[in-house]
Short mmCIF file of C-alpha atoms in Angstrom, two decimals:
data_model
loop_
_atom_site.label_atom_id
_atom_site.label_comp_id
_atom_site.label_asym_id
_atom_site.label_seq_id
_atom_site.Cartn_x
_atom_site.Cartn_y
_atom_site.Cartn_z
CA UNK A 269 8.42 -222.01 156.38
CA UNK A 270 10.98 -219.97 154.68
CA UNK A 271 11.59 -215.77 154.18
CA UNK A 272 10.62 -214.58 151.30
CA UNK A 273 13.15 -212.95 149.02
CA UNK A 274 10.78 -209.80 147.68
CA UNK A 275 8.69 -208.79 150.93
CA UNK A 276 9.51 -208.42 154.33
CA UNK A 277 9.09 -211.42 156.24
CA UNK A 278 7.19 -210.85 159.57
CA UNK A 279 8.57 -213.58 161.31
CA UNK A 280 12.04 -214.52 159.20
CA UNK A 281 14.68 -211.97 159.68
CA UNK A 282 16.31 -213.99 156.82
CA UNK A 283 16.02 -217.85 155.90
CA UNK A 284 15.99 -219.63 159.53
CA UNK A 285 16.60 -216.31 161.27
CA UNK A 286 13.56 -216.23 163.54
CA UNK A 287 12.93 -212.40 164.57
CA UNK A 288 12.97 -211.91 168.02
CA UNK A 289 9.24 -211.54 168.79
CA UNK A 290 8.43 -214.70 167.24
CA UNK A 291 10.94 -217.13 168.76
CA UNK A 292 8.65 -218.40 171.58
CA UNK A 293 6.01 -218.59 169.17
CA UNK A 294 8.15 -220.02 166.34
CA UNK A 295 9.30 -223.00 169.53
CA UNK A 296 5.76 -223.58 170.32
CA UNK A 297 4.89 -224.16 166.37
CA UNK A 298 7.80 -226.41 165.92
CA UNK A 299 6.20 -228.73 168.61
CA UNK A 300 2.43 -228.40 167.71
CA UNK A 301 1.69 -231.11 164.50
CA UNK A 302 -0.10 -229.78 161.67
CA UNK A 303 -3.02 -232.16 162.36
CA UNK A 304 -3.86 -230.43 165.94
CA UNK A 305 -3.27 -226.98 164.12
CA UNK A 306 -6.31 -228.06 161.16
CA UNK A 307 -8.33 -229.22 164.38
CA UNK A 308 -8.18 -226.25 166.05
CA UNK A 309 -8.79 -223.87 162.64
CA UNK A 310 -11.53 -226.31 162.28
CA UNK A 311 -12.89 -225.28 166.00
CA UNK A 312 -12.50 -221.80 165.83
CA UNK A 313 -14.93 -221.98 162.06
CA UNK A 314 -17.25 -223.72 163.83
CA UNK A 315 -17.40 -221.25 167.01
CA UNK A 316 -17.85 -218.18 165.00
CA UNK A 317 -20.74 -219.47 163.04
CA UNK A 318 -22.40 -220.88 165.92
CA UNK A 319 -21.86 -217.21 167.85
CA UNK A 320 -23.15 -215.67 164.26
CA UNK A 321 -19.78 -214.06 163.28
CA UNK A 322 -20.75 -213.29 159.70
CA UNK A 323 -20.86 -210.73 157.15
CA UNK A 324 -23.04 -210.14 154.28
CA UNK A 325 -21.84 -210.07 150.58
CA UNK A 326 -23.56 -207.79 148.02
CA UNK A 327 -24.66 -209.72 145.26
CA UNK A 328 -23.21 -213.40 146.23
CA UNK A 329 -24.96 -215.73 144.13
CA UNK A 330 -23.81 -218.34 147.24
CA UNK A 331 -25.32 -216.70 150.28
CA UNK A 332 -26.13 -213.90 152.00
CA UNK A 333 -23.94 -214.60 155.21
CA UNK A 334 -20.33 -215.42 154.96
CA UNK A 335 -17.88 -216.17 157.44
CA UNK A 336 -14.59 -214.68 157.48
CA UNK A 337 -11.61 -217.04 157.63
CA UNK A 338 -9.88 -216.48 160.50
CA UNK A 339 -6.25 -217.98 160.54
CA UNK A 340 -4.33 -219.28 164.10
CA UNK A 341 -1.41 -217.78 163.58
CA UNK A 342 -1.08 -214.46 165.50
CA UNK A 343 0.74 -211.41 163.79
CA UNK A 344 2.80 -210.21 166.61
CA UNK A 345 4.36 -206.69 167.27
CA UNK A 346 7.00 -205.95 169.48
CA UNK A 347 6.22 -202.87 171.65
CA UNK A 348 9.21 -200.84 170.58
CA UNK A 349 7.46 -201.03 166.94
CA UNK A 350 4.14 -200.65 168.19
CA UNK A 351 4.92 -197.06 170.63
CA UNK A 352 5.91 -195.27 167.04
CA UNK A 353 3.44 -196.78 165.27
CA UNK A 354 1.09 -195.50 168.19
CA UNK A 355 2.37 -191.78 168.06
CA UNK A 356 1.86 -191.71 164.33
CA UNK A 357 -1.73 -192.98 164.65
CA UNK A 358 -2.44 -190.17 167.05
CA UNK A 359 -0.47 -187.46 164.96
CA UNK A 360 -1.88 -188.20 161.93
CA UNK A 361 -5.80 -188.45 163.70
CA UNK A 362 -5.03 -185.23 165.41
CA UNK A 363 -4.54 -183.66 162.27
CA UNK A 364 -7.23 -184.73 160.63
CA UNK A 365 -9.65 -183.66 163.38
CA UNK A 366 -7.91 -180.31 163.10
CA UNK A 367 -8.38 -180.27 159.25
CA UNK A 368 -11.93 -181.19 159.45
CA UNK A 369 -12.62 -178.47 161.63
CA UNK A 370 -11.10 -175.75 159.74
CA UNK A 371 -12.54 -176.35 155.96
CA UNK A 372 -16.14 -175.94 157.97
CA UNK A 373 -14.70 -172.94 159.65
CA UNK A 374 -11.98 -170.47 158.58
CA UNK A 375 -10.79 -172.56 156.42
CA UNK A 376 -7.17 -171.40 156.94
CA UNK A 377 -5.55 -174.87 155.10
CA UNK A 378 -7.48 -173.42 151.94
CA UNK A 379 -6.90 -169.94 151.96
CA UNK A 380 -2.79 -170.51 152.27
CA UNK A 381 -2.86 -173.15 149.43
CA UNK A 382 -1.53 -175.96 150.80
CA UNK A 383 -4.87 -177.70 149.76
CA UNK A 384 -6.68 -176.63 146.42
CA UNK A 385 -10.44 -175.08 147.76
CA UNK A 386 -12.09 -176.45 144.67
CA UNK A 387 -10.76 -180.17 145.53
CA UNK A 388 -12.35 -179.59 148.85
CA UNK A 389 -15.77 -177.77 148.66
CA UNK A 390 -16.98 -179.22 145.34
CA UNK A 391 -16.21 -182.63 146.90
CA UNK A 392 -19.42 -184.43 147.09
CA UNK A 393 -18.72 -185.45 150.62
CA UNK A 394 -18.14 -181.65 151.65
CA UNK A 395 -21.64 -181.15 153.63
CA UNK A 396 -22.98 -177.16 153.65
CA UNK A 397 -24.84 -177.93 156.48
CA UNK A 398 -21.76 -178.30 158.65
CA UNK A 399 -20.33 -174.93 157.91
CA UNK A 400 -19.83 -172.65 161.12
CA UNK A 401 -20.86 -175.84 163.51
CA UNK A 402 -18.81 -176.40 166.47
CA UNK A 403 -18.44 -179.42 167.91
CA UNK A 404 -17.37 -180.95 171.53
CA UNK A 405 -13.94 -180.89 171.60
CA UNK A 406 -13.32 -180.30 167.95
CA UNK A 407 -13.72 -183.45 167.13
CA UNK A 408 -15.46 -184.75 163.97
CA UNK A 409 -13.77 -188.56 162.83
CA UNK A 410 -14.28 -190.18 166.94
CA UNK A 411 -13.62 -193.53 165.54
CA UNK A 412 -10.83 -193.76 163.05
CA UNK A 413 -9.90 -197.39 161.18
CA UNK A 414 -6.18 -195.87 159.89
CA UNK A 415 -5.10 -198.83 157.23
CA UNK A 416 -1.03 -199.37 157.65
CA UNK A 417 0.96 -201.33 155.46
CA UNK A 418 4.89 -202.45 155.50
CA UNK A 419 6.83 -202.25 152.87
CA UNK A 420 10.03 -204.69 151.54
CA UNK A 421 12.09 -202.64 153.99
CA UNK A 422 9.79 -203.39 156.88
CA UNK A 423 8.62 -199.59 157.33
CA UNK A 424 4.71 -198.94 158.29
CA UNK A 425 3.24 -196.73 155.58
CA UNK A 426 -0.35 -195.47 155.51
CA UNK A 427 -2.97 -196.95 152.93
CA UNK A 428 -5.62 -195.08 153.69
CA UNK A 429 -7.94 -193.06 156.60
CA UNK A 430 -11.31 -194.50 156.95
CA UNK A 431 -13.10 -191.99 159.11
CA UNK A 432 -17.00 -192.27 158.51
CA UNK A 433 -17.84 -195.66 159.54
CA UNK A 434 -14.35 -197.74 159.73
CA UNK A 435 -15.62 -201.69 160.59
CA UNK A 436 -13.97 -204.31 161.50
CA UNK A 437 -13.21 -203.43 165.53
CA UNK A 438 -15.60 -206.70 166.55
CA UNK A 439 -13.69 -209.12 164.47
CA UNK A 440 -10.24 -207.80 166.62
CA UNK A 441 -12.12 -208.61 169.33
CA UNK A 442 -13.02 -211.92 168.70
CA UNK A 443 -10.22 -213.03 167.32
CA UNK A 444 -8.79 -212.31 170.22
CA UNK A 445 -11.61 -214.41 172.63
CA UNK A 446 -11.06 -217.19 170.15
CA UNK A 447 -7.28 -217.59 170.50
CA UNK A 448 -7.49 -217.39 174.19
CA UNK A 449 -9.66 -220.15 173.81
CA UNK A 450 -7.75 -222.13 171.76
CA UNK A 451 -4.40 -221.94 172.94
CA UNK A 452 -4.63 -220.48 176.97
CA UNK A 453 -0.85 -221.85 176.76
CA UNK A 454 0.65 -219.38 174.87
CA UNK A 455 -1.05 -216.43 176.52
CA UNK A 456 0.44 -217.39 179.66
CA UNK A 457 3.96 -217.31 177.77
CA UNK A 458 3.74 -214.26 175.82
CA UNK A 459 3.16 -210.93 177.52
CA UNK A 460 0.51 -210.04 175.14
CA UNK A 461 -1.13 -206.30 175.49
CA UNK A 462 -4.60 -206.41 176.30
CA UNK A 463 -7.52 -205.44 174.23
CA UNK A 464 -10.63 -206.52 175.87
CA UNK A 465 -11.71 -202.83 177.11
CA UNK A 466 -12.29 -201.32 173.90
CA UNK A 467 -15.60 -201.01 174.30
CA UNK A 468 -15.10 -199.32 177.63
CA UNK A 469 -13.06 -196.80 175.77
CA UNK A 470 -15.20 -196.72 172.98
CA UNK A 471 -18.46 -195.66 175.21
CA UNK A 472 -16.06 -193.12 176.95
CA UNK A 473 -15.26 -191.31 173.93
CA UNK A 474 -18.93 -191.58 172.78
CA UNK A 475 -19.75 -189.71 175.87
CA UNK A 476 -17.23 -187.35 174.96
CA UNK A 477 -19.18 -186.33 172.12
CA UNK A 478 -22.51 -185.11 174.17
CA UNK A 479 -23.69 -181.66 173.55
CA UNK A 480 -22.64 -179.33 176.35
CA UNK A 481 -24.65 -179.74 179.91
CA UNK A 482 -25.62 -183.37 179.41
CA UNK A 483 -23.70 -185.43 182.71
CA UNK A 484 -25.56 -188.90 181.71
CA UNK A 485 -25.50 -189.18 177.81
CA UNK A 486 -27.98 -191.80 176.36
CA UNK A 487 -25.89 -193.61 173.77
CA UNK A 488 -27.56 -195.27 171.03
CA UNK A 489 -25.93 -197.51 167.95
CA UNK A 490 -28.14 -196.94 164.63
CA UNK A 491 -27.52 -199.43 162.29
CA UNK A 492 -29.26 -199.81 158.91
CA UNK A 493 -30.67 -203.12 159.72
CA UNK A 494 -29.85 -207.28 159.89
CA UNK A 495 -29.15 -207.33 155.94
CA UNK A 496 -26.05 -204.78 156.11
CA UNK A 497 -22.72 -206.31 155.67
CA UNK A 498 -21.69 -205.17 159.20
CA UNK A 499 -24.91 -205.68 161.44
CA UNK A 500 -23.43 -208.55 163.66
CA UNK A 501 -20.68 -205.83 164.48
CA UNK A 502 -23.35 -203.19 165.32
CA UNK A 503 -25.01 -205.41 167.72
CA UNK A 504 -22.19 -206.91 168.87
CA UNK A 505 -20.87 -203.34 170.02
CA UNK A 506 -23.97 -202.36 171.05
CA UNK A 507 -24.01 -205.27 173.34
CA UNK A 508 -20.51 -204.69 174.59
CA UNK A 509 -21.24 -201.14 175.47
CA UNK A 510 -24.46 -201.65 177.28
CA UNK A 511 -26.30 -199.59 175.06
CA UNK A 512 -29.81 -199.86 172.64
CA UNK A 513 -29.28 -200.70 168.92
CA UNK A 514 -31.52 -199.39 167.25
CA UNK A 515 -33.07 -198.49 163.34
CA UNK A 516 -34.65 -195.42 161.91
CA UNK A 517 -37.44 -195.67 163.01
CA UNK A 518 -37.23 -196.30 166.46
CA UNK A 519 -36.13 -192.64 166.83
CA UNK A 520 -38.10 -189.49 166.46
CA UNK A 521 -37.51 -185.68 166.89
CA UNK A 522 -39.94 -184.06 168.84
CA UNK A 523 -39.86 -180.54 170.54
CA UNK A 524 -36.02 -179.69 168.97
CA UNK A 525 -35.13 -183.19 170.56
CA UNK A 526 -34.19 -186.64 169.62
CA UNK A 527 -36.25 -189.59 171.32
CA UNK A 528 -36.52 -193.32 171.28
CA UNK A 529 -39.35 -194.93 171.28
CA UNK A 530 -39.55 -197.48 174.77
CA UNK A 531 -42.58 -199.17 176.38
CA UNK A 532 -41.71 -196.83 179.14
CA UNK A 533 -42.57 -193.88 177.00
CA UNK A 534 -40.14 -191.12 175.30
CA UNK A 535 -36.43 -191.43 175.95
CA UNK A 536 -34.38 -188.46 174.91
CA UNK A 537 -30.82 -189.17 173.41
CA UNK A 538 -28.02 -187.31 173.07
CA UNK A 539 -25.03 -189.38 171.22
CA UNK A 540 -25.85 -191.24 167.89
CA UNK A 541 -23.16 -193.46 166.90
CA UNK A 542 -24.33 -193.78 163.31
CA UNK A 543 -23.26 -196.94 161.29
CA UNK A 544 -25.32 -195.14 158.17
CA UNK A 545 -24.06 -192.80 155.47
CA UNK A 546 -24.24 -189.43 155.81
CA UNK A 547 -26.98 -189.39 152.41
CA UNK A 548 -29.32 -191.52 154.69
CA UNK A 549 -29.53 -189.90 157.73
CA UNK A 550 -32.65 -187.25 157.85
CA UNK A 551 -35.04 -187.38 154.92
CA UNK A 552 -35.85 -184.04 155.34
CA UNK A 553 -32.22 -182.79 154.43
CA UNK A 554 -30.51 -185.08 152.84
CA UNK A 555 -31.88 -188.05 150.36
CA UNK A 556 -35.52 -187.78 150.29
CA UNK A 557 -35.79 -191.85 149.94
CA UNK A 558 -34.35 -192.75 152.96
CA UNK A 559 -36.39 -194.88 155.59
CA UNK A 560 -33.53 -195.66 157.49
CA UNK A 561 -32.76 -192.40 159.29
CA UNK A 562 -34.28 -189.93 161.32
CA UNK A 563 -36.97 -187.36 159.93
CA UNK A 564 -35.55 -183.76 161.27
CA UNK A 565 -32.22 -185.44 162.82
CA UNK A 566 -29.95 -183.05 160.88
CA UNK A 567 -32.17 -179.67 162.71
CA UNK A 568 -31.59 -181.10 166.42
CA UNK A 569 -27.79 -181.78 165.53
CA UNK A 570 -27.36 -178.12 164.36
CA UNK A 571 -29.24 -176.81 167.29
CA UNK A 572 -26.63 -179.00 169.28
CA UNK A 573 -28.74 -180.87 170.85
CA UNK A 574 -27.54 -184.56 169.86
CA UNK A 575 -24.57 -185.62 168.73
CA UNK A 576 -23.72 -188.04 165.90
CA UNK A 577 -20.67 -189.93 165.54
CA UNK A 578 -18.54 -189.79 163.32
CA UNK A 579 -19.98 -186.06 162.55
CA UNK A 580 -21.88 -185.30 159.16
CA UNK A 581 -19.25 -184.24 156.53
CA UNK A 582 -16.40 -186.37 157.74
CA UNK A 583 -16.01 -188.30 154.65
CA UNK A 584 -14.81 -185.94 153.04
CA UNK A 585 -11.13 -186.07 155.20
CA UNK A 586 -11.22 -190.13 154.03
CA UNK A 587 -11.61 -189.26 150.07
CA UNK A 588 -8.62 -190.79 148.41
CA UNK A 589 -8.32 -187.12 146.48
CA UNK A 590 -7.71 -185.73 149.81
CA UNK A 591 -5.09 -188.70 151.09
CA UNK A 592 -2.08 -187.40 149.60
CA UNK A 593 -2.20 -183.96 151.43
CA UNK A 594 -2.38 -185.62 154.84
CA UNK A 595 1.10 -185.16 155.51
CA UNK A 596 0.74 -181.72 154.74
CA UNK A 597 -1.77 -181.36 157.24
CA UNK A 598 0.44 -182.76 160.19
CA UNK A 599 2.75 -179.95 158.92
CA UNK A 600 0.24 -177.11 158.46
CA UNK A 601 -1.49 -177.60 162.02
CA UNK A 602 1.06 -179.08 164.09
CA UNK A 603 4.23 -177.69 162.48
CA UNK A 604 5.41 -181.82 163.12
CA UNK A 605 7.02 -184.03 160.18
CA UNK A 606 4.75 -186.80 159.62
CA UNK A 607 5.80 -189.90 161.99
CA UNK A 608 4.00 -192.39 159.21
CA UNK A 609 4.65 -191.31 155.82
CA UNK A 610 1.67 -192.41 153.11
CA UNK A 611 1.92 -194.55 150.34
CA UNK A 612 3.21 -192.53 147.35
CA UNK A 613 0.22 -191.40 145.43
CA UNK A 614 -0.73 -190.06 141.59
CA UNK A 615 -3.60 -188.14 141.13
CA UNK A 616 -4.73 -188.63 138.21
CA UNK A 617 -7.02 -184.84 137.88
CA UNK A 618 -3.35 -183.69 137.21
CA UNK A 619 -2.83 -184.40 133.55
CA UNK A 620 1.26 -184.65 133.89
CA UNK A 621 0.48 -187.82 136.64
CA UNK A 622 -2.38 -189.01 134.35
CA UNK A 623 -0.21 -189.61 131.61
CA UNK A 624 2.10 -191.22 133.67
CA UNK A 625 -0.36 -194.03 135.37
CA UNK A 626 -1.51 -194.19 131.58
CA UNK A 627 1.44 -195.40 130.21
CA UNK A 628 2.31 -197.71 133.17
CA UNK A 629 -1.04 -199.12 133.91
CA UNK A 630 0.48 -202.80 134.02
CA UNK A 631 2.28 -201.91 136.79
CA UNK A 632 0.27 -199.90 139.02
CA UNK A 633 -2.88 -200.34 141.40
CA UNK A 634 -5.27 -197.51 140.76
CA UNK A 635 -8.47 -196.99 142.95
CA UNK A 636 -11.45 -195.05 142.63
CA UNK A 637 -11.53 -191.73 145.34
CA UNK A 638 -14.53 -192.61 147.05
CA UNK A 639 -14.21 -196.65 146.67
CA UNK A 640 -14.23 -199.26 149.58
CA UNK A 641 -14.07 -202.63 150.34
CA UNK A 642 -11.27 -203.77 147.40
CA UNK A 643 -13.94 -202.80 144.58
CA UNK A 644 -13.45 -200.62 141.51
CA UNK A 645 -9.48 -201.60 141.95
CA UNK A 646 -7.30 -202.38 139.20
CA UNK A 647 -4.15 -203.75 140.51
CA UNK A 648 -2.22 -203.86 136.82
CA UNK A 649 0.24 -206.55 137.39
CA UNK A 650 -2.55 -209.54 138.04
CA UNK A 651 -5.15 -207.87 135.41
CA UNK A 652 -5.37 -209.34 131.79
CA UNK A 653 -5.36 -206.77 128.64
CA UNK A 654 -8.70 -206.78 128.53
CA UNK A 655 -9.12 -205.72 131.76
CA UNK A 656 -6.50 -203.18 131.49
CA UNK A 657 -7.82 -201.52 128.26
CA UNK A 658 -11.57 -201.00 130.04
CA UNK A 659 -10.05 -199.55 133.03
CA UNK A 660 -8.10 -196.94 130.75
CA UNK A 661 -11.49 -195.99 129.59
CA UNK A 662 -12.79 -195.82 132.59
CA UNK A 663 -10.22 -193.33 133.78
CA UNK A 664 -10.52 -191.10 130.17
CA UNK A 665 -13.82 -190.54 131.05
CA UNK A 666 -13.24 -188.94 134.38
CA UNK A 667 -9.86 -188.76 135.14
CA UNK A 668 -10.47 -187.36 138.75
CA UNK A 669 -12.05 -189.84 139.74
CA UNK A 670 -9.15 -192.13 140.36
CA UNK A 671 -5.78 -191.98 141.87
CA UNK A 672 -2.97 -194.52 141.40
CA UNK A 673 -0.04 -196.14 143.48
CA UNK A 674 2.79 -198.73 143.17
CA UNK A 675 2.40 -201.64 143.28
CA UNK A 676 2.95 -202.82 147.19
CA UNK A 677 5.48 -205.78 148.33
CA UNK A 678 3.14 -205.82 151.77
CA UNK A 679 5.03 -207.55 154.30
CA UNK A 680 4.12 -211.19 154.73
CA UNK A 681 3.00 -213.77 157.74
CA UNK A 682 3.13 -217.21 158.31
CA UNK A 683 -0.60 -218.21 157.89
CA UNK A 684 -2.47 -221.69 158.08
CA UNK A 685 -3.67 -222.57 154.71
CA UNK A 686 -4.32 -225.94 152.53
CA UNK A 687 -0.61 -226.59 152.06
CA UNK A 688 0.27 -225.91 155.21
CA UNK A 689 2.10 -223.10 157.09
CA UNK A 690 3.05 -220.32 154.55
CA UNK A 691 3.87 -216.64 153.98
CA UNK A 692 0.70 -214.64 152.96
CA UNK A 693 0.53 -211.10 152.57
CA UNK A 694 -0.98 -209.16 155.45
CA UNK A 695 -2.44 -205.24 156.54
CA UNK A 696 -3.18 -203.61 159.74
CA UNK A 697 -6.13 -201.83 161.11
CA UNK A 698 -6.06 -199.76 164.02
CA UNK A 699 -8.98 -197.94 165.37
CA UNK A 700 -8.22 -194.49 166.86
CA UNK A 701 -10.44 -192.85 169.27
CA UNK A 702 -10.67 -189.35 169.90
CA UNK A 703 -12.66 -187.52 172.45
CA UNK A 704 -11.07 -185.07 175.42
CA UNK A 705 -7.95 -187.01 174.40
CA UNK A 706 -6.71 -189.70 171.62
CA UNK A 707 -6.73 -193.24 172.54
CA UNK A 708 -6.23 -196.88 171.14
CA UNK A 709 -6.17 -200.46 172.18
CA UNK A 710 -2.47 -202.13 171.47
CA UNK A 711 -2.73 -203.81 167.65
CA UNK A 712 -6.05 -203.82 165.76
CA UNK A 713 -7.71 -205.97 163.21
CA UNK A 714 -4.59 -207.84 160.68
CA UNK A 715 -6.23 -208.93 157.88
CA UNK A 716 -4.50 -211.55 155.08
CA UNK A 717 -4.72 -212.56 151.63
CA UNK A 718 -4.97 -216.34 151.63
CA UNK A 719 -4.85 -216.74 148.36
CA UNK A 720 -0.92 -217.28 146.77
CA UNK A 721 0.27 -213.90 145.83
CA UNK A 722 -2.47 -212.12 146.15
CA UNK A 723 -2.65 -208.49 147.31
CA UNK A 724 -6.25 -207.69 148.48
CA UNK A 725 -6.65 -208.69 152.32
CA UNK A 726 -10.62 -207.53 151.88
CA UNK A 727 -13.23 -209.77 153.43
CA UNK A 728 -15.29 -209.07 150.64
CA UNK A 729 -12.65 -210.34 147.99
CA UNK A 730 -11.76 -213.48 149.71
CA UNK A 731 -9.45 -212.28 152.42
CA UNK A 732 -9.37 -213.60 156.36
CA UNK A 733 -8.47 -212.58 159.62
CA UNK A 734 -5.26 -212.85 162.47
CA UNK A 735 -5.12 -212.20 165.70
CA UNK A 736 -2.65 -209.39 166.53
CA UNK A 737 -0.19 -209.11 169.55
CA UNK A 738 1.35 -206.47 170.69
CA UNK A 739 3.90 -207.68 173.24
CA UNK A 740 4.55 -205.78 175.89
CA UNK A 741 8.40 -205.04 177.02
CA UNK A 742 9.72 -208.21 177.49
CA UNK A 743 7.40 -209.83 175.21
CA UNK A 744 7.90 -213.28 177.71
CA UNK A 745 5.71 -213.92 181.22
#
């Protein structure tokens, strides 16, 4: 194990310079042979599959089901790191809440010109319907998955906001179970922040979200069904909260109300925590196909009479079109500079920047604005010519619907792989919750490119999974 010369090195303040947070670990690795290490990888793949830890892939010719690698090294934070990455999580979900609220309301943001109207109300994940509704506590994005990169300098940088149906929380989660499992030794040497009761907090700030006068909210998790990519995560939180998953059509809307359907009879509920687009929700307002929502859903919601989380129209704040103005947001509504600065961004419905990603395509990553998962990319410096020249054509013929960035030196950790223990590149998921107040579990989901020099940490293109610490001050028992 060695620092690498381009990236910042989690663990390696410089070759053989073990950063402080890692030493105990970096001790305990030293003593472990790699033989007990490929035992225990070899445990932990065999675990998740028997608990059912999988995730579908559209269009794998190999499977439906796949498991996601999880590696054994932990990606640990010190706590002095994690309090300002903490405060800029909260600032910059604040904000968004804020902004969210006032493009469905006065739409103050718009009318001063710090965002053009036209990028936000002919965006086609700007929802009519949501115009002049108010919602408990203001709050529209409850659970936020805020994507955080480092650069070769070691400072945090936003990727991106993912604030209609961020995934990923039950994979933190078990990660975490599994490493407890595996090595109880070093928990009891580390001071490692806890992250166990995010369910707890997650049904709190569900409750949050009831419409006004309800004291015992019925919470309900509506997922799409078993074949979605996520559905072990919506029953897996369903089953951590204590509440019913359920599908489409085991809810109905009867006398201005929501119900599900029990063998006890009727059941009225009040918070939908909605793992479903916002297209698929109610038939009868949105997408006409749909059989997986909830015939009339979108009438009780504007009657405030149920609440669904995140709230129709959110996506719109999680458009990569609408990620460069963030900062300006934090300014705009809380008159703060931005504590977590974004990754600097060309958009390419400006022709000056268009030209500009144009001519340095080779170099650049450029994503579509309403892409997810690591598809549509184009990261220039590992694309052939051929690939190149079909992307530019792709972005001729609709120029705003792309934006571009530099090309990232994300920060690396030590990871188990084939050769051994090496450096792979790494990203960092927190999930923010807002309700009465903003709150967070210490870390979130780390996810790692294991293959050599690659960039994309996605699950769906290959990538795996870390536990991640958070010490707490000390950082030793």
């Amino acid at each position: 194990m060695s620092a690498t010369a381009r990236f910042y090195d989690e663990m390696f303040a410089a070759p053989g310079q073990i950063r402080p947070a890692y030493k105990a670990f970096s001790d305990w690795l030293h003593r472990r042979p790699e033989e007990e290490l490929a035992q225990k990888r070899a445990e932990a793949d065999w675990l998740f599959r028997r608990v059912g830890i999988t995730f579908a892939v559209y269009g794998d010719k190999e499977g439906s089901e796949r498991l996601i690698p999880f590696d054994t090294v932990p990606r640990i934070i010190p706590a002095s790191e994690w309090e300002v990455v903490s405060r800029g999580l909260r600032q910059r979900a604040l904000a968004l809440n804020m902004f969210l609220h006032d493009i469905y309301h006065e739409q103050h943001i718009l009318n001063a010109g710090v965002i053009p109207a036209s990028q936000v109300l002919t965006n086609q994940e700007y929802q009519l319907a949501m115009q002049g509704l108010t919602l408990p506590n203001n709050v529209y994005s409850h659970i936020s998955g805020i994507d955080l990169v480092r650069d070769d300098a070691g400072e945090y940088f936003v990727l991106e906001d993912n604030l209609r149906t961020p995934s990923g929380v039950s994979y933190m989660l078990e990660n975490r179970k599994m490493m407890m499992r595996l090595y109880p030794e070093l928990f009891a040497a580390h001071a490692v922040a806890p992250v166990e009761h995010y369910p707890d907090l997650l049904l709190e700030t569900l409750r949050d979200a009831a419409p006004a006068g309800v004291h015992d909210p019925v919470v309900v998790v509506l997922t799409p069904g078993r074949y979605n990519s996520a559905y072990f995560e919506h029953a897996f939180l369903a089953q951590q909260m204590g509440v019913e998953l359920v599908e489409g059509p085991d809810l109905f809307v009867k006398d201005g109300f929501v119900n599900l359907r029990t063998t006890a009879g009727p059941q009225r509920v009040d918070v939908i925590y909605r793992r479903i687009d916002d297209a698929y929700l109610d038939p009868l307002a949105f997408n006409a196909d749909s059989v997986l929502g909830v015939p009339g859903l979108l009438s009780v919601y504007r009657a405030g009479r149920v609440a669904i989380t995140n709230a129709v129209g959110t996506g719109v704040a999680d458009d990569k079109s609408i990620y460069p103005y963030v900062p300006d947001m934090i300014r705009f509504y809380l008159t703060e500079e931005p504590i977590l600065n974004n990754v600097p961004t060309w958009q390419l419905r400006r022709p000056d920047e268009c030209a500009h990603v144009l001519a340095h395509l080779p170099e650049l990553v450029v994503k579509e604005v309403n892409g997810s998962g690591g598809y549509g990319m184009l990261v220039g410096p590992a694309a052939s010519t051929v690939e190149i020249a079909a992307y530019r054509e792709r972005i001729l013929a609709n120029p705003s619907g792309f934006i571009a960035q530099p090309t990232l030196a994300l920060s690396t950790c030590p990871t188990f792989v084939e050769a051994g223990i090496a450096p792979r590149h790494i990203d960092l998921r927190p999930f923010v919750l807002s309700g009465r107040e903003v709150r967070m579990v210490p870390g979130g989901l780390t996810r790692v490119a294991l293959k050599e020099g690659s960039l994309v940490v996605n699950s769906s293109q290959g990538g795996g999974t870390k536990d991640t610490w958070v010490l707490e001050d000390g950082g030793l028992v």
